[in-house]
PDB file of C-alpha atoms in Angstrom:
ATOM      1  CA  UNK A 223     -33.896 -55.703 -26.823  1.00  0.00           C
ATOM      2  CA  UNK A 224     -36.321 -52.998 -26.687  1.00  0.00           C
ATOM      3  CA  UNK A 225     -35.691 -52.132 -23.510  1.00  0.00           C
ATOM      4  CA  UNK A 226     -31.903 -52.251 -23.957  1.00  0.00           C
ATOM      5  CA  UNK A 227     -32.374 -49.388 -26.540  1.00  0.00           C
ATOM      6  CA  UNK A 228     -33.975 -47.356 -24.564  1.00  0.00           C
ATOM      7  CA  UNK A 229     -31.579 -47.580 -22.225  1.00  0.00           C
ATOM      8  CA  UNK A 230     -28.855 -46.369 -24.463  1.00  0.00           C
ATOM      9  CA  UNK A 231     -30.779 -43.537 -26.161  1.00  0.00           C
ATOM     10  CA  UNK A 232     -31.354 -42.478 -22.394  1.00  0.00           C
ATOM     11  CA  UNK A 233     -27.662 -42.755 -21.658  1.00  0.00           C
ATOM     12  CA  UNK A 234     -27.154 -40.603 -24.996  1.00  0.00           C
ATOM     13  CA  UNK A 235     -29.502 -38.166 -23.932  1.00  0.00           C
ATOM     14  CA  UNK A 236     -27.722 -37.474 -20.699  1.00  0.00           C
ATOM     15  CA  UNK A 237     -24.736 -37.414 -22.254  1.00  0.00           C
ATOM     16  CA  UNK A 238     -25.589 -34.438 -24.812  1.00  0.00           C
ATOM     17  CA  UNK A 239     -27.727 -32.290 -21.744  1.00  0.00           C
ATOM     18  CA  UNK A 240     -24.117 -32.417 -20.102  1.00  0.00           C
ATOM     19  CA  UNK A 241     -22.664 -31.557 -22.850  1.00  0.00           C
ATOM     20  CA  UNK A 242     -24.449 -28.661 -23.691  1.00  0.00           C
ATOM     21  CA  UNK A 243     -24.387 -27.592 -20.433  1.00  0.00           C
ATOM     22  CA  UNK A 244     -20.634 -27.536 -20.236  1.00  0.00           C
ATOM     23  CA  UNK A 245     -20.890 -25.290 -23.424  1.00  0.00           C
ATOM     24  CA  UNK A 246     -23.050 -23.033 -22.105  1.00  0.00           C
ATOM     25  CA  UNK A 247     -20.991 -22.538 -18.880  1.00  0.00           C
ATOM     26  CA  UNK A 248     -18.563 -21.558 -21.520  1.00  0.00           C
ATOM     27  CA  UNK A 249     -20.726 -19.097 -23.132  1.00  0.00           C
ATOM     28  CA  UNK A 250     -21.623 -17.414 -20.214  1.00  0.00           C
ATOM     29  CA  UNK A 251     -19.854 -13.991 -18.828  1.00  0.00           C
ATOM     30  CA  UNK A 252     -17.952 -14.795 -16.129  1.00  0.00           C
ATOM     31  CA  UNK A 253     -14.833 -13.407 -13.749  1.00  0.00           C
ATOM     32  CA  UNK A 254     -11.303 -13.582 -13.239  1.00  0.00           C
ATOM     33  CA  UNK A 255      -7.677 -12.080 -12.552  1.00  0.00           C
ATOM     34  CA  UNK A 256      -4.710 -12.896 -13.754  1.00  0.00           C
ATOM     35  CA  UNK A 257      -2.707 -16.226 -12.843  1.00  0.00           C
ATOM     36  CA  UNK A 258       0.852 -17.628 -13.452  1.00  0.00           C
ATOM     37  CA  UNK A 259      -0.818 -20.827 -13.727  1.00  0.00           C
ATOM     38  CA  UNK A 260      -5.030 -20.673 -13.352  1.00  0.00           C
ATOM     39  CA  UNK A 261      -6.885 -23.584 -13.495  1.00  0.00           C
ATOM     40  CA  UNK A 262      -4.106 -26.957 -14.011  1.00  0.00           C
ATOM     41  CA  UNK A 263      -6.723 -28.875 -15.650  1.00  0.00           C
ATOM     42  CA  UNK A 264      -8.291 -26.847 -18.010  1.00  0.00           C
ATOM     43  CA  UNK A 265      -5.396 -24.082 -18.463  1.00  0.00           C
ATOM     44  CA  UNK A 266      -8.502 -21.712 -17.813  1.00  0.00           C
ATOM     45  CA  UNK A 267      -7.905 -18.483 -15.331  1.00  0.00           C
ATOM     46  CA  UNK A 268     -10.355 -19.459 -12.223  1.00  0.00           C
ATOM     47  CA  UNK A 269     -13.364 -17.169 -11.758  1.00  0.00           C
ATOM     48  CA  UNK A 270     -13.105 -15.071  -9.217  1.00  0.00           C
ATOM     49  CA  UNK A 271     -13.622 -16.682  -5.503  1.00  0.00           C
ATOM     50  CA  UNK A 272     -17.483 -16.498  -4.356  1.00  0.00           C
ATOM     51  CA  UNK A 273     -18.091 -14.319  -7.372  1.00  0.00           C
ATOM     52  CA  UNK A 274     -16.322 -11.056  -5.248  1.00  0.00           C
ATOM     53  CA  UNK A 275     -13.335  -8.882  -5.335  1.00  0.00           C
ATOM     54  CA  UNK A 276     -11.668  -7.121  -2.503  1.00  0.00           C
ATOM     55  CA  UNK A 277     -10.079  -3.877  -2.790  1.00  0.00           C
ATOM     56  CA  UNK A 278      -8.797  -1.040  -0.763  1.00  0.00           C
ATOM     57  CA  UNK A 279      -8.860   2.507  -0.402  1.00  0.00           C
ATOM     58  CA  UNK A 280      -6.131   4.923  -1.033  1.00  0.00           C
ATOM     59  CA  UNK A 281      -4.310   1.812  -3.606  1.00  0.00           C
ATOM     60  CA  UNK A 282      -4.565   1.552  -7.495  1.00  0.00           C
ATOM     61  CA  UNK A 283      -7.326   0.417  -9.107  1.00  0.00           C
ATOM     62  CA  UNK A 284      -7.798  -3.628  -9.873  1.00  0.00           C
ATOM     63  CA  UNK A 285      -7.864  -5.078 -13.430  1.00  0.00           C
ATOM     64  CA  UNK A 286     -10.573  -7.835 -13.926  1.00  0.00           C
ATOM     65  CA  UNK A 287     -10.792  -9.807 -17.030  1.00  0.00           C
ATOM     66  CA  UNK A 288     -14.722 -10.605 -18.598  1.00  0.00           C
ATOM     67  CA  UNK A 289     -14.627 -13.823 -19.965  1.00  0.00           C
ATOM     68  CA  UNK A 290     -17.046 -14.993 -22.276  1.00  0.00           C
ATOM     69  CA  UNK A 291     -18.697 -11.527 -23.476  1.00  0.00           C
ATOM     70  CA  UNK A 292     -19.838 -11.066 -27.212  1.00  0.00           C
ATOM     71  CA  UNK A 293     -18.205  -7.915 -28.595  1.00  0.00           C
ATOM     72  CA  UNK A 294     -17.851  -4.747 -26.466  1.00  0.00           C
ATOM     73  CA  UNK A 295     -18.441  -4.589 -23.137  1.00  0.00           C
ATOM     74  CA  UNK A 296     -19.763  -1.928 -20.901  1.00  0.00           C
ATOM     75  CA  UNK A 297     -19.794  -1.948 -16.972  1.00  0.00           C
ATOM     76  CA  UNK A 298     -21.402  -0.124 -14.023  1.00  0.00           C
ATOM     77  CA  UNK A 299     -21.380   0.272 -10.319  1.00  0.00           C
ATOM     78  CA  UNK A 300     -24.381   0.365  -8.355  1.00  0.00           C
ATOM     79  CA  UNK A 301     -22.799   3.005  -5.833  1.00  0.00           C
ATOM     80  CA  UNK A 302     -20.305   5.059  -6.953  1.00  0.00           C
ATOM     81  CA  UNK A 303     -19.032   6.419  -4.027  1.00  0.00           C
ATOM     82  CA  UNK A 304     -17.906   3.910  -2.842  1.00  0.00           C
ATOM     83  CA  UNK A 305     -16.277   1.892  -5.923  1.00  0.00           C
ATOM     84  CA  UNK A 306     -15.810   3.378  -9.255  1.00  0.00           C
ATOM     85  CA  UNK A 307     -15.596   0.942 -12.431  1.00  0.00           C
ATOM     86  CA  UNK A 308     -14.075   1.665 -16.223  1.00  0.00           C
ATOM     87  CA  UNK A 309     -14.313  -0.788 -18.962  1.00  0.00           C
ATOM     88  CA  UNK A 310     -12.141  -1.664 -21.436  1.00  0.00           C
ATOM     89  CA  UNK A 311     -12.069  -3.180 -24.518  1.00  0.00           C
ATOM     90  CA  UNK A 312      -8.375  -2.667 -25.890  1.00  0.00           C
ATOM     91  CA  UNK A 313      -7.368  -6.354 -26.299  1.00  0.00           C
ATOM     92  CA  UNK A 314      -8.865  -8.186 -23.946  1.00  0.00           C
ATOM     93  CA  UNK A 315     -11.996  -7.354 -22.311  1.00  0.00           C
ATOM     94  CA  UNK A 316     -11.023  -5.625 -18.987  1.00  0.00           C
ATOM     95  CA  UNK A 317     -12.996  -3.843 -16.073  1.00  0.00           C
ATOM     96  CA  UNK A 318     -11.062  -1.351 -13.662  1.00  0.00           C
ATOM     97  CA  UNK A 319     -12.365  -1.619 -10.029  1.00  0.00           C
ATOM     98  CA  UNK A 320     -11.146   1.664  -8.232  1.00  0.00           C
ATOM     99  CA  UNK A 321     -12.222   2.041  -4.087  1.00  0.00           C
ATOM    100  CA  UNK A 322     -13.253   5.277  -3.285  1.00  0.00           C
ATOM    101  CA  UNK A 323     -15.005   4.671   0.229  1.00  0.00           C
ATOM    102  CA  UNK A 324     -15.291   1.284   2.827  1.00  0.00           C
ATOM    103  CA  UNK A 325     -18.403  -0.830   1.748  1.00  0.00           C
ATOM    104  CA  UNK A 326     -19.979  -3.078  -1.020  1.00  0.00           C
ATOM    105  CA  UNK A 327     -21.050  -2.424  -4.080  1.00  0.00           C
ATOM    106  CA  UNK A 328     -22.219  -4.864  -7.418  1.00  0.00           C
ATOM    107  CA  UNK A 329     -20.431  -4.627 -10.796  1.00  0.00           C
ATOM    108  CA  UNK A 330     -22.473  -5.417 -13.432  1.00  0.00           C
ATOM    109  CA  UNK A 331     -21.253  -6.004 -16.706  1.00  0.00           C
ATOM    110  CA  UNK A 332     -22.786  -5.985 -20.429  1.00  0.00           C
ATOM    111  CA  UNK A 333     -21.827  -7.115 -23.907  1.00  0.00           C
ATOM    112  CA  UNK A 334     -22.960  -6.093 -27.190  1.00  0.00           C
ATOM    113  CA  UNK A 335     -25.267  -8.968 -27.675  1.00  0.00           C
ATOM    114  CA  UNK A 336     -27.031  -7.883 -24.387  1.00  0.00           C
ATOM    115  CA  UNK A 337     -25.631 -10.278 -22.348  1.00  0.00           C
ATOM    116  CA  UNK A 338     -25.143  -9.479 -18.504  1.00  0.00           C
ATOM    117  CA  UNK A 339     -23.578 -10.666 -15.500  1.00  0.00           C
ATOM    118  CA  UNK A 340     -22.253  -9.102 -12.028  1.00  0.00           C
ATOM    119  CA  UNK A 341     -19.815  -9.876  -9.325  1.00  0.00           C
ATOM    120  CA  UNK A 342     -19.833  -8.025  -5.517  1.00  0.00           C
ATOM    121  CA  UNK A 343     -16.771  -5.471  -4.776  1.00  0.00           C
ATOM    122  CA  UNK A 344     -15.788  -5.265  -1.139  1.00  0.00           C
ATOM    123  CA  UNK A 345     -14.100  -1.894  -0.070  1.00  0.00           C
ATOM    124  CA  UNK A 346     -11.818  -2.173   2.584  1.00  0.00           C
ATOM    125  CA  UNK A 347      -9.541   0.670   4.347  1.00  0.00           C
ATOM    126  CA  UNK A 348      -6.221   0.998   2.760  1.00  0.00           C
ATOM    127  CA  UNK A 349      -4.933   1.635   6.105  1.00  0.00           C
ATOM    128  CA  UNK A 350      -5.281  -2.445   6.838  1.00  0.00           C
ATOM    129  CA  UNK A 351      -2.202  -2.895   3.807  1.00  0.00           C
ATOM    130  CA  UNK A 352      -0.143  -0.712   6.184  1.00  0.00           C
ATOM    131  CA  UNK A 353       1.979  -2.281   8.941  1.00  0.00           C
ATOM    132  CA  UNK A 354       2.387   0.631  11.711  1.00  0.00           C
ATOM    133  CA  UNK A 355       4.955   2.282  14.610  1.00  0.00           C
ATOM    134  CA  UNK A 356       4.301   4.839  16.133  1.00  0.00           C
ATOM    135  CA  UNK A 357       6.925   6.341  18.386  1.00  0.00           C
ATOM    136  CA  UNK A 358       7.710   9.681  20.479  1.00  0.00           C
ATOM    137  CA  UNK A 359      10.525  11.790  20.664  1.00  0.00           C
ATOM    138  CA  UNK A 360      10.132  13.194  24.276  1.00  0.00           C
ATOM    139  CA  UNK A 361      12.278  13.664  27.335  1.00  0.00           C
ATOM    140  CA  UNK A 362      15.614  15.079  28.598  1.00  0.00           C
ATOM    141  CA  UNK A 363      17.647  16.290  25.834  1.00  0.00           C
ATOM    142  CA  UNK A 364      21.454  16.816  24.831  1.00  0.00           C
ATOM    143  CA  UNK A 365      23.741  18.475  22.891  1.00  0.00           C
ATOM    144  CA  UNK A 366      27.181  17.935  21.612  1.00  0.00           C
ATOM    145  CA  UNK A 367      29.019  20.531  20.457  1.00  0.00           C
ATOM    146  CA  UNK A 368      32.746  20.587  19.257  1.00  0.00           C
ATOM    147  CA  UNK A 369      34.852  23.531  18.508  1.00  0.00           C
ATOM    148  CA  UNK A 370      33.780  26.612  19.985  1.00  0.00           C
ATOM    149  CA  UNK A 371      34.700  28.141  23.374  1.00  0.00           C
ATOM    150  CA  UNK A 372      32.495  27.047  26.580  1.00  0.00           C
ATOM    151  CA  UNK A 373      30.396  29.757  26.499  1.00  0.00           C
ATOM    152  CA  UNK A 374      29.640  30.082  22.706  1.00  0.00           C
ATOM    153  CA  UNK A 375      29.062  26.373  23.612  1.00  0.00           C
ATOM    154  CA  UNK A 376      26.760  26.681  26.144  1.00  0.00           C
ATOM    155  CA  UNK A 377      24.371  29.568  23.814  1.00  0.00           C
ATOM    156  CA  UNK A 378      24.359  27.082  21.171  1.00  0.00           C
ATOM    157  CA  UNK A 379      23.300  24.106  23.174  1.00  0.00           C
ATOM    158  CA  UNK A 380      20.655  26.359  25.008  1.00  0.00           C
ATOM    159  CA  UNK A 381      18.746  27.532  21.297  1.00  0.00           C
ATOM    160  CA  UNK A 382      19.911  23.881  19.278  1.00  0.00           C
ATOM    161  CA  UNK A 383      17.659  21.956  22.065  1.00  0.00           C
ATOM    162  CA  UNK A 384      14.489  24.098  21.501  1.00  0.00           C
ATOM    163  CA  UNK A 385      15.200  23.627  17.534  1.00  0.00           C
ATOM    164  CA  UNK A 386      13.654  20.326  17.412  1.00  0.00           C
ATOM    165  CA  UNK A 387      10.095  20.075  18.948  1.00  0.00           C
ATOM    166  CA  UNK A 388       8.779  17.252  20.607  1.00  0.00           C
ATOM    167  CA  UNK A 389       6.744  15.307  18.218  1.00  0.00           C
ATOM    168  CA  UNK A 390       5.369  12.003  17.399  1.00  0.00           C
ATOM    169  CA  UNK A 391       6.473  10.156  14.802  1.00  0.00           C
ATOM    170  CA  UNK A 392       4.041   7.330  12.637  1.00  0.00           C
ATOM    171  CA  UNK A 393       6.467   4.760  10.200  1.00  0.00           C
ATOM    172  CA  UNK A 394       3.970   2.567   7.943  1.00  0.00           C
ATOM    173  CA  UNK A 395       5.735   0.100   6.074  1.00  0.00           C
ATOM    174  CA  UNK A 396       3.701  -1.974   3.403  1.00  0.00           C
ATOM    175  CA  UNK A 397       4.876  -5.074   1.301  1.00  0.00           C
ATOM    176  CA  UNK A 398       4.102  -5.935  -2.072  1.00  0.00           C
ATOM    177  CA  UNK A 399       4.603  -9.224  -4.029  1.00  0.00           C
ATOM    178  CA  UNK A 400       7.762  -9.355  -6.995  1.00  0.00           C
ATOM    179  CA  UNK A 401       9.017  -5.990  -5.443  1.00  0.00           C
ATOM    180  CA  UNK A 402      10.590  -4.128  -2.375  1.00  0.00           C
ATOM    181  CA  UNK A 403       8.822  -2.342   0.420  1.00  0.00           C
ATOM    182  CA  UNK A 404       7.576   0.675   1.061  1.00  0.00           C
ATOM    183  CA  UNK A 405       7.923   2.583   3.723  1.00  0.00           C
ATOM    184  CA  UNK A 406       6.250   6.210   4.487  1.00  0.00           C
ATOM    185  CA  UNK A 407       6.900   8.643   7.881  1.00  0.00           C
ATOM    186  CA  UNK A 408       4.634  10.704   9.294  1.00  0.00           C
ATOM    187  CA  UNK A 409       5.754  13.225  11.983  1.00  0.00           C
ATOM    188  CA  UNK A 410       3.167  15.241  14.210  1.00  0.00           C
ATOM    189  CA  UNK A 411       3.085  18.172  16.351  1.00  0.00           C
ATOM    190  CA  UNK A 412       2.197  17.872  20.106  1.00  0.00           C
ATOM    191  CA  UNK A 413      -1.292  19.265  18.907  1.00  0.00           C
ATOM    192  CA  UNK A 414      -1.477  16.157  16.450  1.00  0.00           C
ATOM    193  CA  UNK A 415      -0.952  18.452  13.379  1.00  0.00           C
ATOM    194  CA  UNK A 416       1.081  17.237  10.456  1.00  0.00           C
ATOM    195  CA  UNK A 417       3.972  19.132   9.749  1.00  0.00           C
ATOM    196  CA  UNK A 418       6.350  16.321   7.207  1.00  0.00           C
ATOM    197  CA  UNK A 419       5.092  13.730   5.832  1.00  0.00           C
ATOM    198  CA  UNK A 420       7.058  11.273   2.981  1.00  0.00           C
ATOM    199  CA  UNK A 421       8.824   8.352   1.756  1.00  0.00           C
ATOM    200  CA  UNK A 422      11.445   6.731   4.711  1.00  0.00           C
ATOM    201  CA  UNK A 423      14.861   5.534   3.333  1.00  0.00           C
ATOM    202  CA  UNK A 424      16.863   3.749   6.324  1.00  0.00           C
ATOM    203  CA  UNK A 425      20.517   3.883   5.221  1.00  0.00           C
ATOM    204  CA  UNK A 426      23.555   3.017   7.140  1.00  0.00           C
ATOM    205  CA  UNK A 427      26.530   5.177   6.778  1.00  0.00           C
ATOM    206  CA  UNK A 428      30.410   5.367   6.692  1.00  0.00           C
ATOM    207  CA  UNK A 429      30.099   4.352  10.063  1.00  0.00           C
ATOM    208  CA  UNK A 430      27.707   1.987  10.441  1.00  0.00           C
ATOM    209  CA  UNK A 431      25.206   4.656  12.358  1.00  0.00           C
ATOM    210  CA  UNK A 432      21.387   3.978  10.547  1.00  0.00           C
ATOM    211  CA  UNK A 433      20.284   6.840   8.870  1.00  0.00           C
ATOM    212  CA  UNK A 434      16.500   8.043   8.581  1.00  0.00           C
ATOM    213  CA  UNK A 435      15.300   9.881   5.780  1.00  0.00           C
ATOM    214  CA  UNK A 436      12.096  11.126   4.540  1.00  0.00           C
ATOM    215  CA  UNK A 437      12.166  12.525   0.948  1.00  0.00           C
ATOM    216  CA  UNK A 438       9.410  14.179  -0.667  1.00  0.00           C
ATOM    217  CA  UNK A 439       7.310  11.910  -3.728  1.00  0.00           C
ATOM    218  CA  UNK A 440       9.817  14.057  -6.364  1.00  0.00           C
ATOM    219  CA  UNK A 441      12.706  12.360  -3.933  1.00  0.00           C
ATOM    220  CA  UNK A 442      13.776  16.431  -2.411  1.00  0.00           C
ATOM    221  CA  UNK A 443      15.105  15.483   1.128  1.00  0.00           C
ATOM    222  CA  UNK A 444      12.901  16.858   3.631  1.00  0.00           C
ATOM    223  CA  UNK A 445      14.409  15.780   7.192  1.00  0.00           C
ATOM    224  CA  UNK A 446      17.017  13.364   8.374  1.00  0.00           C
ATOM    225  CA  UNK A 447      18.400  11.790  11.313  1.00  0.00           C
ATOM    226  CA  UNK A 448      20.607   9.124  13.064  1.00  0.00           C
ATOM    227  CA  UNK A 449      20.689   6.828  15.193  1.00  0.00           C
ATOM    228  CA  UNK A 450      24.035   6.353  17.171  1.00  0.00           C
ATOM    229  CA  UNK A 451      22.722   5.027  19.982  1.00  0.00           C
ATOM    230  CA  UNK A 452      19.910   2.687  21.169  1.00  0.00           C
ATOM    231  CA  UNK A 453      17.029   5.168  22.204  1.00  0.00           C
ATOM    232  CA  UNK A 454      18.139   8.103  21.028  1.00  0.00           C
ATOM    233  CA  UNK A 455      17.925  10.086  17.496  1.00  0.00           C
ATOM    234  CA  UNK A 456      20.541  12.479  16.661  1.00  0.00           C
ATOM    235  CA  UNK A 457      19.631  15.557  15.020  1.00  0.00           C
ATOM    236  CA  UNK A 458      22.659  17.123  13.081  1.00  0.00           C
ATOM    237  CA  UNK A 459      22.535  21.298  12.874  1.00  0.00           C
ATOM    238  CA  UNK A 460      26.588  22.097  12.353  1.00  0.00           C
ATOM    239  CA  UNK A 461      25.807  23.399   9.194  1.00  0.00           C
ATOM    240  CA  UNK A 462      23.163  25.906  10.357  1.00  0.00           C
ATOM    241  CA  UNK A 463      25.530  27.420  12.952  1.00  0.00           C
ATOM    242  CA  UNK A 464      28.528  27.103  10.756  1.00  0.00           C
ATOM    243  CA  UNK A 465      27.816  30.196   9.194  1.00  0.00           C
ATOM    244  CA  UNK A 466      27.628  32.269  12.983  1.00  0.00           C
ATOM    245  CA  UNK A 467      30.405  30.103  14.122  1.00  0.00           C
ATOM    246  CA  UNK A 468      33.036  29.165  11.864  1.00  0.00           C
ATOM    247  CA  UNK A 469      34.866  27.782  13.989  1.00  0.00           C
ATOM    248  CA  UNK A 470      32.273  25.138  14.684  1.00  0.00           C
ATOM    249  CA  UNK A 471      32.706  21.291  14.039  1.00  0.00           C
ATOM    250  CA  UNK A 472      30.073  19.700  15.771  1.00  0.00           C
ATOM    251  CA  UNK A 473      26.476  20.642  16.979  1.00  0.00           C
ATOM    252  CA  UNK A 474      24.619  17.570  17.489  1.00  0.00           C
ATOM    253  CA  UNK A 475      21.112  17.246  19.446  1.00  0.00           C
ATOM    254  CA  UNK A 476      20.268  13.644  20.686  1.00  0.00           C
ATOM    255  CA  UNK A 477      16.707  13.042  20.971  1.00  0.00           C
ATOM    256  CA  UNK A 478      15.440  10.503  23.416  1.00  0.00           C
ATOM    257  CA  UNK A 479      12.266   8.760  21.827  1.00  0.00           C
ATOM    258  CA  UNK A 480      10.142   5.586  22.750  1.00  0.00           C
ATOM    259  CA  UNK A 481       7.585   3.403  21.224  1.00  0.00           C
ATOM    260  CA  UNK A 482       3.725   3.692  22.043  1.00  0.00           C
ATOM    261  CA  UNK A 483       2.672   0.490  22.304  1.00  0.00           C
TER     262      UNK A 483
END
């Protein structure tokens, strides 16, 4: 019988050192983002995976929710060039994880009762978010031009061709979850030297000919072109020699161009 007791006050004694475990696994600061669902047990968000948080460069910064602090909470990065943190304390208790440079760096995080914990950021290039083209627009050249005499014809031809330099042209395109693409252009000089850069809307037309636009970030249209034809962009300047020849109705430059692979 004696022995029997023991047994249970054992069994009891395990029981409550689990218990109070559990409890203090609650009490503890800990990390997470946040979930449609989290954990389908417990209805908990799950801590963050290997106690670490990925981020890129050149992208917004990352909310991160501090569970289990005491009162306010106050945060800092152990290098802040390469990831800058903000707390928060609106609401919930939130951290801001912002990626200034590529590399690691530890987030540690404080409440008002003096209670600490920390989880690893890794930086990554923004560039990796980015799926990229890169193409050309080099070789023989023509012109189409509509409503002028042969030899007005041939002068326009001979300066449209030259208008358009030979560049190289970069096209990121980057999804994100619950919304549309994005898509951003890039064209270069033949020295590599920016000279447009924006946001790439690819409309078709009246006539079913894609058209390629880059607008600035306040949405002002900075360049555009078509595409007629497989391998060739179109570059439409009938307005700009409208006003030297009225007459004019059509001065189109086609623009072969290629991928580099």
């Amino acid at each position: 019988m004696h022995l029997k007791n023991i047994y249970f006050v054992n069994l009891w004694l395990v029981f409550c050192l689990l218990f109070t475990t559990a409890c203090n696994d609650d009490d503890n600061i800990y990390f997470t983002q946040d979930e449609i669902i989290g954990d389908i047990n417990s209805g908990k968000q799950i801590a963050l995976e290997n106690n670490t948080l990925v981020v890129y460069t050149n992208n917004m910064a990352t909310s991160v929710n501090v569970q289990g602090a005491k009162g306010k909470i106050h945060a800092t990065s152990s290098d802040e060039n390469i990831v800058l943190v903000t707390s928060s304390n609106e609401g919930k208790a939130t951290v801001l994880v912002e990626a200034l440079n590529i590399g690691n760096a530890q987030i540690t995080v404080t409440d008002a009762g003096g209670n600490s914990a920390t989880f690893t950021v890794e930086a990554k290039d923004g560039e990796e978010l980015w799926e990229k083209r890169i193409y050309t627009l080099r070789g023989k050249r023509q012109c189409l031009i509509k409503g002028v005499t042969p030899s007005d014809s041939a002068q326009i031809a001979a300066e449209a061709i030259g208008k358009v330099p030979e560049a190289k042209w970069v096209i990121k395109k980057r999804s994100y979850p619950f919304a549309e693409s994005l898509q951003r252009m890039y064209v270069y000089n033949e020295e590599n030297q920016l000279l447009v850069q924006g946001i790439l809307e690819i409309e078709k037309s009246a006539s079913n000919q894609p058209s390629y636009s880059i607008y600035s970030d306040k949405h002002e249209l900075l360049m555009n072109y078509t595409m007629p034809i497989s391998g060739y962009f179109v570059k439409d300047l009938t307005d700009e020699y409208r006003n030297i020849y009225p007459e004019v109705t059509e001065v189109l430059v086609y623009l072969p161009f290629a991928p580099i692979l």
